[in-house]
């Protein structure tokens, strides 16, 4: 761990040639955002994009920190929730940024969870054909996943994240203390993405999580370690495959099923939030891999046991309300952008920490598997 | 001129390392689009974006050509006109492309003028975070300017082209015969951009246009030569400065005033189309350079004489209807994205073919100049 000036802060670098950037991870970092930004980008102006939940808890701290560093900011506050990743909200953010008369070298700052990060990053990528962008992720999911790697976007009626672009931030500031105000359910949902990195290719990390997850939930050094290890895992993959032409697809472990379930529940956060969909999706991906004789039943059971222990859903039956039929669920998968030329691409696994990209999974196998796993 | 297989076709390359592409310029090329695409991108599927004017004249030719090459296509037809460069139309194109179930490696084809090219290119850049894109420009302006160089975007209430991205096409097919159906006023407007290349840095080209412009308007080899020379001029600048961090700004000659006038006339094509705004803007930029003691009055008069001779407007008084006051016009300029840190950036000139980027033009000078040149 490379320590920076600020005591206890961990720095992880995302290595992208001329566009490398730092992820800073530490306790109370929102209060030092201003100086971190001013040091890297002198005389910049900002528009902060946030949602009303996050604004109530953390906006004043950020604005004051910017002010102390002599940085002017405008604020654009949106409704919380996945429905905010829409064309309408994109247009509102674009208008707010233009209204603040920011220029190409100025900054859009995303203060919030993955919804705000994805939306604000997309806006930053298209206003004046690309402005500067800084992520201040405030949900666990955003700190370990969505704020790192430059994927931005919105949803449309035809599916999640089908529209957007790659626009890398110049800096990511993850304040681990900001997670104290996060609803416990959201923390748990984000934890699914932490587990994901263990399941992709870090079996020791997974084993550590099985043992020490309670400390991660409590806060302190274990939480910071889990976040830093997750960022490192993601940064390594992104550095090798920024534009997802290959292995970056591994990060979609659990997401093919997960996205279909999110679509099937109408993106209704009361029923299922993203990380919960990923938890069910990862459990299903392991069980599906068992069915295809790729993975041992023991490993699939271990995954399910750990996710279940922390309180995450692991079966479709755990999702409140009724789900559509198997064909309908399959059609959500086939619309998903991981479909290549009709052949279904899935992230499968040969066991814990041994995920791989399978490019020719027959749709019929997926259909039977869903049928077997649907409740009733 | 590098000839390709097709007799008489001129090929101009836009040299962008791994993303270089060809501009093909020739008579009747829409009918061979299918084979040119199939040769470069085998087994691709397409969505054609066009407007109703262009569809009536050229869509069937394109679709048949694609069919002959075994390429499936869906078509999205929009209303003609600058107002189509909007968020609403962008959303419609995105939805149409997703509805056609195209994948990341598939193509969006823009068949139309600069409006369709800018909009479709933007959509291609954001659907699935970037799809393939081919330009089939059908207006003179699009053939010599907007289809080359990868700038895409839409307008908002706050100004023209403030939202978009750089997304290079994989191929540009300019059918010079397609211009036969273009309304004469639109041809003339596009001709302003041809003249622009002469004024930027090709004095001999400008002199040739002064002499032979009638042949360019008539069609045949002179027209093809003018288009090819324009594409070559633009391709050279784009290859040196793809993302407009420097000299690419020269392509904005006449555009700072021009955009302000378009905004001031509410983007109402009945009063002023883009190329006409550029014609007035170029005449003003030369006159303004005279006022700043940079350019001789003779050169400015020569520019005005040539633009006037072909029937283009050259003074604000030539624009039908009333214009807002000088302060209001200046505020359109200051909102324009070529403003850097409050200092006005202008493309000025030391004479025909000797344009340069001036970064510190005092707003007060611009204001007095506008006041002197406003009608009444
Ligand atoms: N870009 C990527 O690479 C990537 C990766 C994974 C997920 N995502 C996207 O991320 C989104 C999910 O992110 P999310 O789970 O952060 O959702 P979110 O942004 O909706 O945040 C979850 C909820 O927590 C609230 N919240 C956030 N931080 C808070 C805090 N510190 N205190 C109090 N409340 C707080 C929010 O207001 C919201 O209600 C999805 O849209 C998903 O597609 C993107
Ligand atoms: N991306 C760039 O680098 C760039 C450069 C310059 C201009 N532009 C943009 O280009 C736009 C102007 O382009 P334009 O002048 O082509 O406008 P346009 O696309 O509106 O076309 C002009 C008119 O001619 C019609 N038309 C086009 N081709 C025709 C044909 N062959 N037969 C019959 N009718 C035809 C159209 O329907 C329209 O009514 C502006 O929005 C401007 O901002 C972009
Ligand atoms: Zn996720
Ligand atoms: Zn132009």
PDB file of C-alpha atoms in Angstrom, chain A residues 170-320:
ATOM      1  CA  UNK A 170      -8.983  12.334 -13.486  1.00  0.00           C
ATOM      2  CA  UNK A 171      -9.227  11.379  -9.839  1.00  0.00           C
ATOM      3  CA  UNK A 172     -11.360   9.157  -7.604  1.00  0.00           C
ATOM      4  CA  UNK A 173     -11.763  10.096  -3.933  1.00  0.00           C
ATOM      5  CA  UNK A 174     -13.322   7.329  -1.841  1.00  0.00           C
ATOM      6  CA  UNK A 175     -14.156   8.506   1.657  1.00  0.00           C
ATOM      7  CA  UNK A 176     -14.701   5.324   3.679  1.00  0.00           C
ATOM      8  CA  UNK A 177     -16.416   7.288   6.452  1.00  0.00           C
ATOM      9  CA  UNK A 178     -19.081   8.456   3.987  1.00  0.00           C
ATOM     10  CA  UNK A 179     -20.355   4.885   4.015  1.00  0.00           C
ATOM     11  CA  UNK A 180     -21.514   5.355   7.617  1.00  0.00           C
ATOM     12  CA  UNK A 181     -24.606   7.184   6.347  1.00  0.00           C
ATOM     13  CA  UNK A 182     -25.324   4.596   3.661  1.00  0.00           C
ATOM     14  CA  UNK A 183     -28.456   2.508   4.379  1.00  0.00           C
ATOM     15  CA  UNK A 184     -27.357  -0.974   5.548  1.00  0.00           C
ATOM     16  CA  UNK A 185     -29.167  -2.606   2.646  1.00  0.00           C
ATOM     17  CA  UNK A 186     -27.126  -0.533   0.189  1.00  0.00           C
ATOM     18  CA  UNK A 187     -23.887  -1.389   1.963  1.00  0.00           C
ATOM     19  CA  UNK A 188     -24.753  -5.075   1.720  1.00  0.00           C
ATOM     20  CA  UNK A 189     -25.623  -4.721  -1.978  1.00  0.00           C
ATOM     21  CA  UNK A 190     -22.254  -3.092  -2.661  1.00  0.00           C
ATOM     22  CA  UNK A 191     -20.547  -5.860  -0.754  1.00  0.00           C
ATOM     23  CA  UNK A 192     -21.692  -8.246  -3.513  1.00  0.00           C
ATOM     24  CA  UNK A 193     -19.254  -6.499  -5.869  1.00  0.00           C
ATOM     25  CA  UNK A 194     -16.447  -6.879  -3.316  1.00  0.00           C
ATOM     26  CA  UNK A 195     -17.132 -10.616  -3.230  1.00  0.00           C
ATOM     27  CA  UNK A 196     -17.107 -10.595  -7.032  1.00  0.00           C
ATOM     28  CA  UNK A 197     -13.388  -9.757  -7.164  1.00  0.00           C
ATOM     29  CA  UNK A 198     -12.640 -12.759  -4.951  1.00  0.00           C
ATOM     30  CA  UNK A 199     -14.731 -14.979  -7.191  1.00  0.00           C
ATOM     31  CA  UNK A 200     -13.165 -13.720 -10.433  1.00  0.00           C
ATOM     32  CA  UNK A 201      -9.531 -14.457  -9.655  1.00  0.00           C
ATOM     33  CA  UNK A 202      -8.678 -13.837  -5.966  1.00  0.00           C
ATOM     34  CA  UNK A 203      -9.547 -16.967  -3.986  1.00  0.00           C
ATOM     35  CA  UNK A 204      -7.479 -15.804  -0.990  1.00  0.00           C
ATOM     36  CA  UNK A 205      -9.384 -12.551  -0.874  1.00  0.00           C
ATOM     37  CA  UNK A 206     -12.650 -14.507  -0.919  1.00  0.00           C
ATOM     38  CA  UNK A 207     -11.419 -16.716   1.921  1.00  0.00           C
ATOM     39  CA  UNK A 208     -10.440 -13.605   3.913  1.00  0.00           C
ATOM     40  CA  UNK A 209     -13.912 -12.141   3.336  1.00  0.00           C
ATOM     41  CA  UNK A 210     -15.568 -15.374   4.516  1.00  0.00           C
ATOM     42  CA  UNK A 211     -13.592 -15.020   7.727  1.00  0.00           C
ATOM     43  CA  UNK A 212     -13.552 -11.250   8.303  1.00  0.00           C
ATOM     44  CA  UNK A 213     -16.656  -9.853   6.617  1.00  0.00           C
ATOM     45  CA  UNK A 214     -18.110  -8.598   9.908  1.00  0.00           C
ATOM     46  CA  UNK A 215     -15.133  -6.265  10.344  1.00  0.00           C
ATOM     47  CA  UNK A 216     -15.628  -4.981   6.793  1.00  0.00           C
ATOM     48  CA  UNK A 217     -19.233  -4.148   7.634  1.00  0.00           C
ATOM     49  CA  UNK A 218     -18.231  -2.455  10.904  1.00  0.00           C
ATOM     50  CA  UNK A 219     -15.691  -0.068   9.358  1.00  0.00           C
ATOM     51  CA  UNK A 220     -12.078   0.748  10.115  1.00  0.00           C
ATOM     52  CA  UNK A 221      -8.981  -0.910   8.594  1.00  0.00           C
ATOM     53  CA  UNK A 222     -10.766  -4.073   7.380  1.00  0.00           C
ATOM     54  CA  UNK A 223     -13.220  -1.975   5.399  1.00  0.00           C
ATOM     55  CA  UNK A 224     -10.449   0.135   3.912  1.00  0.00           C
ATOM     56  CA  UNK A 225      -8.506  -3.040   3.049  1.00  0.00           C
ATOM     57  CA  UNK A 226     -11.528  -4.594   1.306  1.00  0.00           C
ATOM     58  CA  UNK A 227     -12.129  -1.433  -0.722  1.00  0.00           C
ATOM     59  CA  UNK A 228      -8.474  -1.018  -1.668  1.00  0.00           C
ATOM     60  CA  UNK A 229      -8.134  -4.670  -2.688  1.00  0.00           C
ATOM     61  CA  UNK A 230     -11.280  -4.361  -4.815  1.00  0.00           C
ATOM     62  CA  UNK A 231     -10.021  -1.201  -6.513  1.00  0.00           C
ATOM     63  CA  UNK A 232      -6.677  -2.855  -7.172  1.00  0.00           C
ATOM     64  CA  UNK A 233      -8.413  -5.881  -8.697  1.00  0.00           C
ATOM     65  CA  UNK A 234     -10.536  -3.715 -10.963  1.00  0.00           C
ATOM     66  CA  UNK A 235      -7.702  -1.318 -11.849  1.00  0.00           C
ATOM     67  CA  UNK A 236      -5.532  -4.227 -13.021  1.00  0.00           C
ATOM     68  CA  UNK A 237      -8.189  -5.547 -15.362  1.00  0.00           C
ATOM     69  CA  UNK A 238      -9.051  -2.078 -16.675  1.00  0.00           C
ATOM     70  CA  UNK A 239      -5.392  -1.261 -17.335  1.00  0.00           C
ATOM     71  CA  UNK A 240      -5.087  -4.413 -19.448  1.00  0.00           C
ATOM     72  CA  UNK A 241      -8.378  -4.003 -21.331  1.00  0.00           C
ATOM     73  CA  UNK A 242      -9.754  -0.485 -21.042  1.00  0.00           C
ATOM     74  CA  UNK A 243     -12.388  -0.783 -23.766  1.00  0.00           C
ATOM     75  CA  UNK A 244     -13.630  -4.280 -22.932  1.00  0.00           C
ATOM     76  CA  UNK A 245     -12.455  -6.036 -26.049  1.00  0.00           C
ATOM     77  CA  UNK A 246     -11.490  -9.057 -23.942  1.00  0.00           C
ATOM     78  CA  UNK A 247     -10.931  -9.928 -20.325  1.00  0.00           C
ATOM     79  CA  UNK A 248     -12.670  -6.875 -18.888  1.00  0.00           C
ATOM     80  CA  UNK A 249     -15.849  -8.856 -19.530  1.00  0.00           C
ATOM     81  CA  UNK A 250     -14.903 -10.931 -16.459  1.00  0.00           C
ATOM     82  CA  UNK A 251     -16.160  -8.011 -14.381  1.00  0.00           C
ATOM     83  CA  UNK A 252     -19.616  -9.000 -15.603  1.00  0.00           C
ATOM     84  CA  UNK A 253     -19.578 -12.123 -13.430  1.00  0.00           C
ATOM     85  CA  UNK A 254     -23.120 -12.406 -12.067  1.00  0.00           C
ATOM     86  CA  UNK A 255     -24.290  -9.485 -14.192  1.00  0.00           C
ATOM     87  CA  UNK A 256     -25.935 -11.299 -17.092  1.00  0.00           C
ATOM     88  CA  UNK A 257     -28.490 -12.919 -14.807  1.00  0.00           C
ATOM     89  CA  UNK A 258     -28.406  -9.879 -12.534  1.00  0.00           C
ATOM     90  CA  UNK A 259     -29.308  -7.390 -15.255  1.00  0.00           C
ATOM     91  CA  UNK A 260     -32.119  -9.631 -16.506  1.00  0.00           C
ATOM     92  CA  UNK A 261     -33.549  -9.728 -12.990  1.00  0.00           C
ATOM     93  CA  UNK A 262     -33.255  -5.967 -12.618  1.00  0.00           C
ATOM     94  CA  UNK A 263     -35.134  -5.542 -15.906  1.00  0.00           C
ATOM     95  CA  UNK A 264     -37.704  -8.132 -14.857  1.00  0.00           C
ATOM     96  CA  UNK A 265     -38.406  -6.205 -11.657  1.00  0.00           C
ATOM     97  CA  UNK A 266     -38.729  -2.955 -13.586  1.00  0.00           C
ATOM     98  CA  UNK A 267     -35.611  -1.475 -11.952  1.00  0.00           C
ATOM     99  CA  UNK A 268     -37.726  -1.119  -8.826  1.00  0.00           C
ATOM    100  CA  UNK A 269     -35.231  -0.620  -6.010  1.00  0.00           C
ATOM    101  CA  UNK A 270     -37.855  -1.573  -3.454  1.00  0.00           C
ATOM    102  CA  UNK A 271     -37.673  -5.091  -4.899  1.00  0.00           C
ATOM    103  CA  UNK A 272     -34.083  -5.400  -6.075  1.00  0.00           C
ATOM    104  CA  UNK A 273     -31.102  -3.081  -6.156  1.00  0.00           C
ATOM    105  CA  UNK A 274     -28.174  -3.642  -8.497  1.00  0.00           C
ATOM    106  CA  UNK A 275     -25.840  -5.368  -6.027  1.00  0.00           C
ATOM    107  CA  UNK A 276     -28.607  -7.702  -4.927  1.00  0.00           C
ATOM    108  CA  UNK A 277     -29.199  -8.651  -8.550  1.00  0.00           C
ATOM    109  CA  UNK A 278     -25.459  -9.314  -8.825  1.00  0.00           C
ATOM    110  CA  UNK A 279     -25.548 -11.491  -5.706  1.00  0.00           C
ATOM    111  CA  UNK A 280     -28.356 -13.633  -7.114  1.00  0.00           C
ATOM    112  CA  UNK A 281     -26.591 -13.563 -10.476  1.00  0.00           C
ATOM    113  CA  UNK A 282     -23.261 -14.766  -9.042  1.00  0.00           C
ATOM    114  CA  UNK A 283     -24.970 -17.579  -7.156  1.00  0.00           C
ATOM    115  CA  UNK A 284     -26.804 -18.528 -10.374  1.00  0.00           C
ATOM    116  CA  UNK A 285     -23.611 -18.295 -12.454  1.00  0.00           C
ATOM    117  CA  UNK A 286     -21.922 -20.756 -10.113  1.00  0.00           C
ATOM    118  CA  UNK A 287     -24.898 -23.094 -10.090  1.00  0.00           C
ATOM    119  CA  UNK A 288     -25.123 -22.844 -13.880  1.00  0.00           C
ATOM    120  CA  UNK A 289     -21.410 -23.692 -14.093  1.00  0.00           C
ATOM    121  CA  UNK A 290     -22.092 -26.774 -11.948  1.00  0.00           C
ATOM    122  CA  UNK A 291     -24.882 -27.787 -14.342  1.00  0.00           C
ATOM    123  CA  UNK A 292     -22.446 -27.436 -17.260  1.00  0.00           C
ATOM    124  CA  UNK A 293     -19.913 -29.604 -15.369  1.00  0.00           C
ATOM    125  CA  UNK A 294     -17.433 -26.763 -15.026  1.00  0.00           C
ATOM    126  CA  UNK A 295     -17.538 -26.126 -11.284  1.00  0.00           C
ATOM    127  CA  UNK A 296     -17.866 -28.305  -8.197  1.00  0.00           C
ATOM    128  CA  UNK A 297     -21.132 -28.233  -6.269  1.00  0.00           C
ATOM    129  CA  UNK A 298     -19.103 -27.539  -3.137  1.00  0.00           C
ATOM    130  CA  UNK A 299     -17.695 -24.302  -4.495  1.00  0.00           C
ATOM    131  CA  UNK A 300     -21.143 -23.146  -5.622  1.00  0.00           C
ATOM    132  CA  UNK A 301     -22.478 -23.952  -2.169  1.00  0.00           C
ATOM    133  CA  UNK A 302     -19.648 -22.008  -0.512  1.00  0.00           C
ATOM    134  CA  UNK A 303     -20.480 -18.927  -2.598  1.00  0.00           C
ATOM    135  CA  UNK A 304     -24.151 -19.202  -1.793  1.00  0.00           C
ATOM    136  CA  UNK A 305     -23.424 -19.723   1.907  1.00  0.00           C
ATOM    137  CA  UNK A 306     -21.243 -16.624   2.146  1.00  0.00           C
ATOM    138  CA  UNK A 307     -23.600 -14.335   0.261  1.00  0.00           C
ATOM    139  CA  UNK A 308     -26.522 -15.699   2.286  1.00  0.00           C
ATOM    140  CA  UNK A 309     -24.674 -15.221   5.572  1.00  0.00           C
ATOM    141  CA  UNK A 310     -24.211 -11.482   4.994  1.00  0.00           C
ATOM    142  CA  UNK A 311     -27.912 -11.215   4.174  1.00  0.00           C
ATOM    143  CA  UNK A 312     -27.844 -11.009   0.374  1.00  0.00           C
ATOM    144  CA  UNK A 313     -30.431 -12.751  -1.814  1.00  0.00           C
ATOM    145  CA  UNK A 314     -29.054 -15.798  -3.675  1.00  0.00           C
ATOM    146  CA  UNK A 315     -32.069 -17.332  -5.402  1.00  0.00           C
ATOM    147  CA  UNK A 316     -34.774 -15.911  -7.622  1.00  0.00           C
ATOM    148  CA  UNK A 317     -37.231 -16.953  -4.930  1.00  0.00           C
ATOM    149  CA  UNK A 318     -35.540 -14.476  -2.561  1.00  0.00           C
ATOM    150  CA  UNK A 319     -36.784 -11.576  -4.701  1.00  0.00           C
ATOM    151  CA  UNK A 320     -40.102 -10.199  -3.405  1.00  0.00           C
TER     152      UNK A 320
END
